[in-house]
Coordinates of C-alpha atoms and ligand atoms in Angstrom, one line a residue:
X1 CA 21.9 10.3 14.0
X2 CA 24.8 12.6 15.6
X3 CA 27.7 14.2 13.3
X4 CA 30.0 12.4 15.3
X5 CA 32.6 11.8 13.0
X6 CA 31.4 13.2 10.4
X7 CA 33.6 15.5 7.9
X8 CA 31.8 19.0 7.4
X9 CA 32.7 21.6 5.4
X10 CA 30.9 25.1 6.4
X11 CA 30.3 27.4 4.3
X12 CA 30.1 31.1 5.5
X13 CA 29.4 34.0 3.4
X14 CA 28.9 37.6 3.8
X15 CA 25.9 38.5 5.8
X16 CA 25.4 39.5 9.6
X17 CA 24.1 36.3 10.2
X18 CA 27.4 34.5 9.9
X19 CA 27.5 35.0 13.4
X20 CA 25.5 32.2 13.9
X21 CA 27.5 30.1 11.6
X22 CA 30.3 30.3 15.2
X23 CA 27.2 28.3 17.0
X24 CA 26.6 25.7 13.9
X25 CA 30.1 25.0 14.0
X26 CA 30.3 24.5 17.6
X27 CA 27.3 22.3 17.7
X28 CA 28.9 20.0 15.5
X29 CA 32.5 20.2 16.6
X30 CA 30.4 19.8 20.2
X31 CA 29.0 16.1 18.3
X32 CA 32.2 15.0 17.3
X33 CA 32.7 16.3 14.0
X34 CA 35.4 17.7 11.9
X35 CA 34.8 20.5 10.7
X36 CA 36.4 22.6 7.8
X37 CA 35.3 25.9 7.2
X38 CA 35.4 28.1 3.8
X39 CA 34.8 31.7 3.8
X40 CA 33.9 34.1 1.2
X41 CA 36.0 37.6 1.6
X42 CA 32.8 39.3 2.5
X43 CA 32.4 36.5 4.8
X44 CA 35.5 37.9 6.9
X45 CA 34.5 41.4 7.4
X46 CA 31.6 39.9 9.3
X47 CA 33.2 37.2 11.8
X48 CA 37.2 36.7 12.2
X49 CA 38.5 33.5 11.0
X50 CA 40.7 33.5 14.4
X51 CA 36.9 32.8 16.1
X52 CA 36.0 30.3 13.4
X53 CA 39.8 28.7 13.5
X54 CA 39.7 28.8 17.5
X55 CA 36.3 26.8 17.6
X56 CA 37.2 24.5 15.1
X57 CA 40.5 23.7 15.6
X58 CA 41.3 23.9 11.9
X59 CA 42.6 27.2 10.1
X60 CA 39.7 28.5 8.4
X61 CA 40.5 28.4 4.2
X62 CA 39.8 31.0 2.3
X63 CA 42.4 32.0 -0.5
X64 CA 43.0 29.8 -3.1
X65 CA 46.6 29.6 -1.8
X66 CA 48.3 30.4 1.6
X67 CA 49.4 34.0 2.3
X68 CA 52.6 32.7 3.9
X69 CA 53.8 30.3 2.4
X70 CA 51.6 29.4 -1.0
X71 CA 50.3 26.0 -0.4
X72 CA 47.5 25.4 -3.0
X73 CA 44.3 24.7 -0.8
X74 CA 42.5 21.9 -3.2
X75 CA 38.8 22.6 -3.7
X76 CA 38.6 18.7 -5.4
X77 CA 40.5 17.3 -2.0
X78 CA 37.5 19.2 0.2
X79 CA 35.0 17.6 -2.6
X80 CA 36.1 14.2 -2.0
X81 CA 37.0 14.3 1.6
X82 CA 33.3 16.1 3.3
X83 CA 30.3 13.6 3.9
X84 CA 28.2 16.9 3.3
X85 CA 28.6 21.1 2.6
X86 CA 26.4 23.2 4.3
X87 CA 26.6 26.9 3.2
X88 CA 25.4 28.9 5.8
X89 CA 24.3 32.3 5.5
X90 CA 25.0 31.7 2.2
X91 CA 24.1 35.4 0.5
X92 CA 22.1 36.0 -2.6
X93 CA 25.7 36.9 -4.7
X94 CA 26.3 33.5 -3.3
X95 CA 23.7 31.9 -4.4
X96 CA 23.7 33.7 -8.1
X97 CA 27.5 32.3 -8.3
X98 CA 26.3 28.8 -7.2
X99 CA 23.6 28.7 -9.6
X100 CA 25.6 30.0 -12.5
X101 CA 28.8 28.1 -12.1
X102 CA 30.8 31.9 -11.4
X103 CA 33.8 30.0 -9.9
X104 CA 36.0 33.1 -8.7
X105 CA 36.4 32.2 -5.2
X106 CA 37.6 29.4 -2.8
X107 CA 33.7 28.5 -1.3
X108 CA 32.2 28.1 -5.6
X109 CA 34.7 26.3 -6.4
X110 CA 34.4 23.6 -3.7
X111 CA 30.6 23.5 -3.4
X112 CA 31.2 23.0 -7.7
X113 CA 33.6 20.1 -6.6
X114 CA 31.0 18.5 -4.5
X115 CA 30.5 15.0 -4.4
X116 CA 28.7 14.8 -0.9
X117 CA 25.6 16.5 -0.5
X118 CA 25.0 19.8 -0.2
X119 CA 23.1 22.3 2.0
X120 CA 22.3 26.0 1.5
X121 CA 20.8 28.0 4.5
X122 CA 20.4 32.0 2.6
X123 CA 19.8 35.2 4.4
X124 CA 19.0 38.6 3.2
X125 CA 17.1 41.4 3.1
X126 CA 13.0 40.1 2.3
X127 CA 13.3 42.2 -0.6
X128 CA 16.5 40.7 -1.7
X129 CA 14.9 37.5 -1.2
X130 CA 11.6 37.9 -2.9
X131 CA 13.4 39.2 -6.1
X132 CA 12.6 37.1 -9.0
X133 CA 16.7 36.2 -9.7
X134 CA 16.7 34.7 -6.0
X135 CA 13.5 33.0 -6.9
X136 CA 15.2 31.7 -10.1
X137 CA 18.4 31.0 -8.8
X138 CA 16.8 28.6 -5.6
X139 CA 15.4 26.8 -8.0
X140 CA 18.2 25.8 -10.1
X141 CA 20.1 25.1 -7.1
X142 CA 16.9 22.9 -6.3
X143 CA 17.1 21.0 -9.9
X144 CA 20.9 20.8 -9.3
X145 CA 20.3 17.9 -6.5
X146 CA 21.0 20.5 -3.6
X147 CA 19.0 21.3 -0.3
X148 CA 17.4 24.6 0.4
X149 CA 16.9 25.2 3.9
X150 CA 14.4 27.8 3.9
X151 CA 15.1 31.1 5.5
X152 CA 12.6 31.9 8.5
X153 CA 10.5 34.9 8.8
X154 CA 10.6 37.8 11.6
X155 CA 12.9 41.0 12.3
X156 CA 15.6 41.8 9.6
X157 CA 18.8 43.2 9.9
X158 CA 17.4 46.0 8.7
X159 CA 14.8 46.2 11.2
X160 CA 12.0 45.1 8.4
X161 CA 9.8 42.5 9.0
X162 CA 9.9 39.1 6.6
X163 CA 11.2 36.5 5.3
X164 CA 15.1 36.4 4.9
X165 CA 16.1 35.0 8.5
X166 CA 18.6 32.6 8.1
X167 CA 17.5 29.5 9.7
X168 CA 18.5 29.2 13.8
X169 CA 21.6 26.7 13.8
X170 CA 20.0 24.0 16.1
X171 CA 17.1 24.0 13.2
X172 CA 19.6 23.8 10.5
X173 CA 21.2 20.9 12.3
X174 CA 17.8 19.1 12.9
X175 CA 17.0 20.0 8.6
X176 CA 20.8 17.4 8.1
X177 CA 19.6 15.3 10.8
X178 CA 16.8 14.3 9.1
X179 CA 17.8 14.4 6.0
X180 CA 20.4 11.6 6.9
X181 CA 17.5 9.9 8.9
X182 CA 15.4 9.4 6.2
X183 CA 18.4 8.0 3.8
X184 CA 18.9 5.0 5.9
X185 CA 15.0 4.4 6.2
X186 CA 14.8 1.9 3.2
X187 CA 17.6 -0.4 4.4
X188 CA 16.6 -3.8 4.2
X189 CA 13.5 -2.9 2.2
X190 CA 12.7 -4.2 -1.3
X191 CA 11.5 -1.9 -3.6
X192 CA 10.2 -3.1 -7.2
X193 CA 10.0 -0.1 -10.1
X194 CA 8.6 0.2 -13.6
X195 CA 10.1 2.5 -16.3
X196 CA 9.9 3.5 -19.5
X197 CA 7.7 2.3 -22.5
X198 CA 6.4 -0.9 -23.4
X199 CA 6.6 -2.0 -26.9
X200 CA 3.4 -3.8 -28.9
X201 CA 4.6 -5.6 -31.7
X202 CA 2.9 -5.2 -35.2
X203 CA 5.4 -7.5 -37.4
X204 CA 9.1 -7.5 -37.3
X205 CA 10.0 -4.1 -38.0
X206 CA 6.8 -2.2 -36.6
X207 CA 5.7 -1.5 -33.2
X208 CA 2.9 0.8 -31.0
X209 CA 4.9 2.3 -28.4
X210 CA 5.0 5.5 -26.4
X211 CA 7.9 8.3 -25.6
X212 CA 8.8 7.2 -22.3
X213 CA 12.7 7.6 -22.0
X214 CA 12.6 5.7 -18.3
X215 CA 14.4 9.0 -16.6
X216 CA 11.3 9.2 -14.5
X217 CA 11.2 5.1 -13.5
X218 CA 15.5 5.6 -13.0
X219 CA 15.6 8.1 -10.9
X220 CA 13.1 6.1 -8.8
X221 CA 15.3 3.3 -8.7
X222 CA 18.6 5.0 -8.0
X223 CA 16.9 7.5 -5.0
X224 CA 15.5 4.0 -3.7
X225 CA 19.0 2.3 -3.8
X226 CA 20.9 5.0 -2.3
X227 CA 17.9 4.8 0.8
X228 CA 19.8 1.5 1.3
X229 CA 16.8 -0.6 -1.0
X230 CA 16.9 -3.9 -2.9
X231 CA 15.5 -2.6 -6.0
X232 CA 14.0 -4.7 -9.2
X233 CA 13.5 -2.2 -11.7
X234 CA 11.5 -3.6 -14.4
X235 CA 12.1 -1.5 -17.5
X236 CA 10.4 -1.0 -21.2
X237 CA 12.8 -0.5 -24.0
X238 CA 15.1 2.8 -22.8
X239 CA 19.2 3.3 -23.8
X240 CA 19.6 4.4 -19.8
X241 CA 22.2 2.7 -18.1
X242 CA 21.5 2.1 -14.1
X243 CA 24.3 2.8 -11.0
X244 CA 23.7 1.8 -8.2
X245 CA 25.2 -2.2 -7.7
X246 CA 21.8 -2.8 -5.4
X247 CA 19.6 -2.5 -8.5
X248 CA 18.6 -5.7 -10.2
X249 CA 17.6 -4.7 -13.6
X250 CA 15.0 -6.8 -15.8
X251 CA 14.9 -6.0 -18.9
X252 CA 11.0 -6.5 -20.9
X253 CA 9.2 -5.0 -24.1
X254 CA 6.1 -5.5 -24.3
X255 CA 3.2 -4.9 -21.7
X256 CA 2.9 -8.5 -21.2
X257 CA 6.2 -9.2 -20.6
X258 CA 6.3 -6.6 -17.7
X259 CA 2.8 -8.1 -16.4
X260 CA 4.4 -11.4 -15.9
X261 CA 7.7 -9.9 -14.2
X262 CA 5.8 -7.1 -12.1
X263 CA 3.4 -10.1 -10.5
X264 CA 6.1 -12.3 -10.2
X265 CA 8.6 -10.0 -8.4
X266 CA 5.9 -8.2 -6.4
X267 CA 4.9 -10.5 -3.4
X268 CA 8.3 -10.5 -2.0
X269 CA 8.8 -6.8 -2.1
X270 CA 7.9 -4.3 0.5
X271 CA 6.2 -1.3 -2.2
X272 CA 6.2 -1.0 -6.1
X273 CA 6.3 2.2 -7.8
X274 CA 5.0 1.8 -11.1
X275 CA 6.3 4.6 -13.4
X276 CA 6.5 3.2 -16.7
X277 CA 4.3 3.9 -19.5
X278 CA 2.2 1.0 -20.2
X279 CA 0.7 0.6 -23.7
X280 CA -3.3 -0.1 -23.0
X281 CA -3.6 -2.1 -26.0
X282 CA -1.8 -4.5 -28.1
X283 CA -2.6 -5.6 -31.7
X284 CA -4.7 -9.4 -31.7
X285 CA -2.3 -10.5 -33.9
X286 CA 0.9 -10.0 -34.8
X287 CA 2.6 -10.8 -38.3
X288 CA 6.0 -12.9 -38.9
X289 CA 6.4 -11.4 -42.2
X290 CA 6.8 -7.9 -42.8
X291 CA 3.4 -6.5 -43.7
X292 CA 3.9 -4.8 -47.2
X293 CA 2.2 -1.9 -47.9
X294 CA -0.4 -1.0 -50.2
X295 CA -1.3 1.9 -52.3
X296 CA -4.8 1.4 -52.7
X297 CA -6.0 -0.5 -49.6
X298 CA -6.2 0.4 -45.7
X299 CA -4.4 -0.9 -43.3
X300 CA -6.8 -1.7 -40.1
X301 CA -4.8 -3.0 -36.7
X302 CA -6.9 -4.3 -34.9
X303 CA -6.3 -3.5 -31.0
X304 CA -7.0 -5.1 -27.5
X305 CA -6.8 -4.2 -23.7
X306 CA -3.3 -5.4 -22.0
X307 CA -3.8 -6.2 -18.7
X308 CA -3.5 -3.3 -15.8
X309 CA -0.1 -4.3 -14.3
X310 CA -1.0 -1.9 -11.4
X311 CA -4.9 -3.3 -10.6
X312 CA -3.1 -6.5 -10.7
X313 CA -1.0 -5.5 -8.0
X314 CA -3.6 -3.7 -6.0
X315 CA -5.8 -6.9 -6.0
X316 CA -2.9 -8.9 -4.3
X317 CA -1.5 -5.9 -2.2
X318 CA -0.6 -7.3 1.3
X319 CA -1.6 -4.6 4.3
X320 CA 2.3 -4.0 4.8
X321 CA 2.8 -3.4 1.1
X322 CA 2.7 0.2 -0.2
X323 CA 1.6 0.4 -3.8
X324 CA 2.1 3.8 -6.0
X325 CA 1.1 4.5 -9.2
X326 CA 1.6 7.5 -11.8
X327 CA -1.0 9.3 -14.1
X328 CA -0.1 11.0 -16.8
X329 CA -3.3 13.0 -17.9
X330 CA -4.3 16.2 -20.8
X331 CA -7.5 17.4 -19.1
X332 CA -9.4 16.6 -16.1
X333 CA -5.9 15.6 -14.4
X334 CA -6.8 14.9 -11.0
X335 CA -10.1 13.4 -11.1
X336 CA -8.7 11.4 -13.4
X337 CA -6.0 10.6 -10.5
X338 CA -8.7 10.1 -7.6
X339 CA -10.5 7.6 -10.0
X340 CA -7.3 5.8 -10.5
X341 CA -6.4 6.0 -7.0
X342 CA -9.3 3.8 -6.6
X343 CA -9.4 1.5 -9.8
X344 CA -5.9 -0.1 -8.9
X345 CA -5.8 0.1 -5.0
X346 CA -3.0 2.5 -4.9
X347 CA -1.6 4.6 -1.8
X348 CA 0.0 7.1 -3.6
X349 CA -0.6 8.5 -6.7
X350 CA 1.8 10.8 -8.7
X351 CA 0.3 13.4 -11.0
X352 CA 2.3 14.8 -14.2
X353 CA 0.5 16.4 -17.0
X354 CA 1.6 17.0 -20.1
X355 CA 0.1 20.7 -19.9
X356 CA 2.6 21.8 -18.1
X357 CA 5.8 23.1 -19.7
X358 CA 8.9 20.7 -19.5
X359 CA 6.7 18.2 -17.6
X360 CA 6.0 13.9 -18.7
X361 CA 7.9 11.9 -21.2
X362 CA 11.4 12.6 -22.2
X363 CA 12.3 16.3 -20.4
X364 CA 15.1 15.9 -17.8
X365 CA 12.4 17.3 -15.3
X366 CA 9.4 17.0 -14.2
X367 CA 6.3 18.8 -12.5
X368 CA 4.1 16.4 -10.3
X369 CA 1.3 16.7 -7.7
X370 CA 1.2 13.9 -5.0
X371 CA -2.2 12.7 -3.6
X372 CA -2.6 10.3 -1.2
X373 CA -5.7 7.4 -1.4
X374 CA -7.7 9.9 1.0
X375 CA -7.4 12.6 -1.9
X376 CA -4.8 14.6 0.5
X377 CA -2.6 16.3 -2.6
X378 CA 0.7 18.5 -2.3
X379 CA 2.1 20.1 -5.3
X380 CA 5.8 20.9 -6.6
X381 CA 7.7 23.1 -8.5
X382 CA 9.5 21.8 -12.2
X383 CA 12.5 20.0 -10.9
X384 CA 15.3 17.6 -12.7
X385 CA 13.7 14.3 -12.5
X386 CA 16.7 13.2 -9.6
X387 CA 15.5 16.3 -7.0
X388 CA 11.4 14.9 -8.3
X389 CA 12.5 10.9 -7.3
X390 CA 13.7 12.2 -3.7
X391 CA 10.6 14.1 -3.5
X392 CA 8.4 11.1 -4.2
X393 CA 10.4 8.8 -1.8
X394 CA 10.3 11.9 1.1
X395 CA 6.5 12.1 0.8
X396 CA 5.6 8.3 0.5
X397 CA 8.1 5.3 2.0
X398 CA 10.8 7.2 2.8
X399 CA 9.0 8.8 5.9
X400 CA 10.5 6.7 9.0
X401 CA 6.7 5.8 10.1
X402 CA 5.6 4.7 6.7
X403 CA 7.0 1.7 5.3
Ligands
PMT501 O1 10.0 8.0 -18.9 P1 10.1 9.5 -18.9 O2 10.4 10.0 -20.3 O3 11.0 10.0 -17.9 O4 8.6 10.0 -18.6 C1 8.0 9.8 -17.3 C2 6.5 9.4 -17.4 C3 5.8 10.5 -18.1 C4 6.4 8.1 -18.3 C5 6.1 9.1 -16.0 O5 6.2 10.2 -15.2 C6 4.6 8.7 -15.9 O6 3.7 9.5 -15.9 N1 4.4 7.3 -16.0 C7 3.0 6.7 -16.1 C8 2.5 6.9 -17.5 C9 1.2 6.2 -17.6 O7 1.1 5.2 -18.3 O8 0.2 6.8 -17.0 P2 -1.3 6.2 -17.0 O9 -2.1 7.3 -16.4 O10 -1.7 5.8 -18.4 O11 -1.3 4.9 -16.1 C10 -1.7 5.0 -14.7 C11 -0.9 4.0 -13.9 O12 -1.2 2.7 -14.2 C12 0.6 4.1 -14.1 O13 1.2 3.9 -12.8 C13 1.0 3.0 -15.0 O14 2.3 2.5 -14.8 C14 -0.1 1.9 -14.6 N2 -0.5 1.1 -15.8 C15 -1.1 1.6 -16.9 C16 -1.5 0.7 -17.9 C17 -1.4 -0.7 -17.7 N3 -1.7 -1.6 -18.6 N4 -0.7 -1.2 -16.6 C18 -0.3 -0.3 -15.6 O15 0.2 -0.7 -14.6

């Protein structure tokens, strides 16, 4: 992939190492890109907007209006009109206004405009870096959707040794490069995906069910979609609507129901990722009427296995089809994992527990390990459930070798 083309809008904020931001600019102007670039008023005390202007060939913005003559610069124009933001250095005040939504100059208020995505490259002292609001303020950046290119470690500024190096340009350009690589790398794939909860019916009114809301399974199926997938999301009972037009959406309740789907759709599909929360069990029989209750009598239900969509699957996995599953565990979490791993023929499986704060059914986040079938397992921080689907896809079919 080259930027030729491409609209950029740079970021530059103040630190020493907007210096390099000149060379990042360059090396896409260089590709064929048009580049816009936004400083912060620290920004300019470190690098001259005439350098920036002269190597872009576009005034550098950096008031909300024009000193000369007032024309409004418009953050929302920027928004709509970049294909990505990088923010490069991008300072720990920086950061802290990103993460907190402190709109007071012309850079916050475009990144908060985004609708491309966005890339943050910080620098800073180590200690600056290490402090628990950077720490904090990463990660919300993180659960917002954005990108964090991580600083490099080595000489400082201020001649201390760590990490707070802002990535070299070339590397930061490689990071994007990538990152666009690998959203292309599920066009013309099909990709099936189970969400949410399945429903077991009792009698009319009554049901065993589970607290899946199918954010988990929808994320999936958007991140796969905007990869460039066909996706046939299979989902349980949820009120989520879906987004993406190259998602075709089949609608089940009960564990059954999703059984039939899952092994009809499956064979023609590339992988399956099967998220949803699958009821084990089902009542033997299930009443017409309304049972009516009882003050002085029991009510026994008596239950049996549903079949295991994702053995199924496993059983008639094809060597070019990538199968991953999900475990939701309480204790003994990833042996638990291994064993299923093997039980159901899976590739991939992703580990949430519910022992972990804001982690499994319902949270707009989620916590996960990954393992691969040779017990290989890499774990990540809580994240909003979006930022947790593009890590699945990164680490499993969305790798350019995989699928
Ligand atoms: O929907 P959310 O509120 O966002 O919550 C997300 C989630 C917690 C539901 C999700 O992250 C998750 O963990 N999904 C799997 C839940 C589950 O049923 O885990 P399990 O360990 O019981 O099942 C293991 C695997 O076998 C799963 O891939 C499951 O889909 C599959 N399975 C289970 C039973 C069955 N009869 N058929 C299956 O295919």
């Amino acid at each position: 992939m080259t930027f030729k083309d491409k609209h950029i809008v740079l970021g530059i904020t103040g630190s020493i190492a907007a210096y390099k931001a000149a060379s990042l600019a360059r090396l896409f102007v260089k590709e064929g890109a048009e580049v816009q670039i936004i400083m912060t008023p620290a920004g300019k005390e470190f690098i001259t907007p005439v350098t920036l202007s002269a190597l872009t060939g576009k005034p550098v913005v950096s008031e909300f209006f024009g000193a000369n003559d007032g024309t409004w610069h418009s953050h929302v124009d920027l928004g709509l009109w970049a294909d990505f933001m990088i923010i490069a250095p991008a300072t720990a005040s920086t950061l802290g206004k990103m993460a907190n939504g402190i709109a007071d100059n012309m850079l916050v208020t475009t990144y908060m405009s985004m609708k491309a995505p966005v890339f943050i490259a910080p620098a800073m002292d180590l200690d600056m870096f290490a402090h628990p609001s950077t720490t904090r303020n990463i990660s919300l950046l993180q659960s917002y959707g954005n990108h964090i290119i991580e600083p490099a470690s080595g000489e400082l500024a201020s001649h201390l040794i760590g990490k707070g190096r802002m990535e070299e340009p070339e590397k930061i350009a490689e990071y994007i490069r990538e990152f666009f690589e690998n959203q292309e790398t599920l066009s013309k794939k099909k990709v099936l995906v189970t969400a949410g909860p399945t429903y077991e019916k009792i009698d009319p009114v009554r049901f065993i069910g589970n607290y899946s809301s199918g954010k988990m399974g929808f994320s999936l199926a958007e991140e796969c979609a905007a990869r460039g997938a066909e996706v046939i999301l299979i989902s349980g009972p949820v009120s989520l609507r879906t987004i993406h037009p190259n998602i075709r959406r089949i609608d089940v309740e009960s564990a059954e129901q999703m059984y039939e789907a899952a092994i009809y759709e499956f064979p023609d599909t590339d992988a399956a990722i099967l998220c949803a929360a699958v009821a084990d069990y089902r009542p033997v029989t299930q009443s017409d009427q309304k049972i009516k209750r009882s003050d002085d009598k029991d009510l026994t239900i008596e239950l049996t296995p549903n079949k295991d969509i994702a053995a199924a699957l496993g059983r008639i996995k094809k060597e070019n089809q990538m199968l991953i599953g999900f475990a939701l565990e309480t204790n003994d979490e990833e042996q638990n994992a291994l064993k299923k791993i093997q039980k159901k023929n899976l590739d991939y499986i992703v580990l949430n527990s519910l022992n972990d704060a804001g982690a499994g059914f319902r949270y707009d986040t989620n916590k996960i390990a990954i393992i691969d079938k040779n017990g290989n397992r890499k774990d990540f921080e809580l994240k909003d459930k979006k930022v947790v689907a593009r890590d699945i896809i990164d680490e499993t079919l969305g790798k350019r070798d995989k699928l």
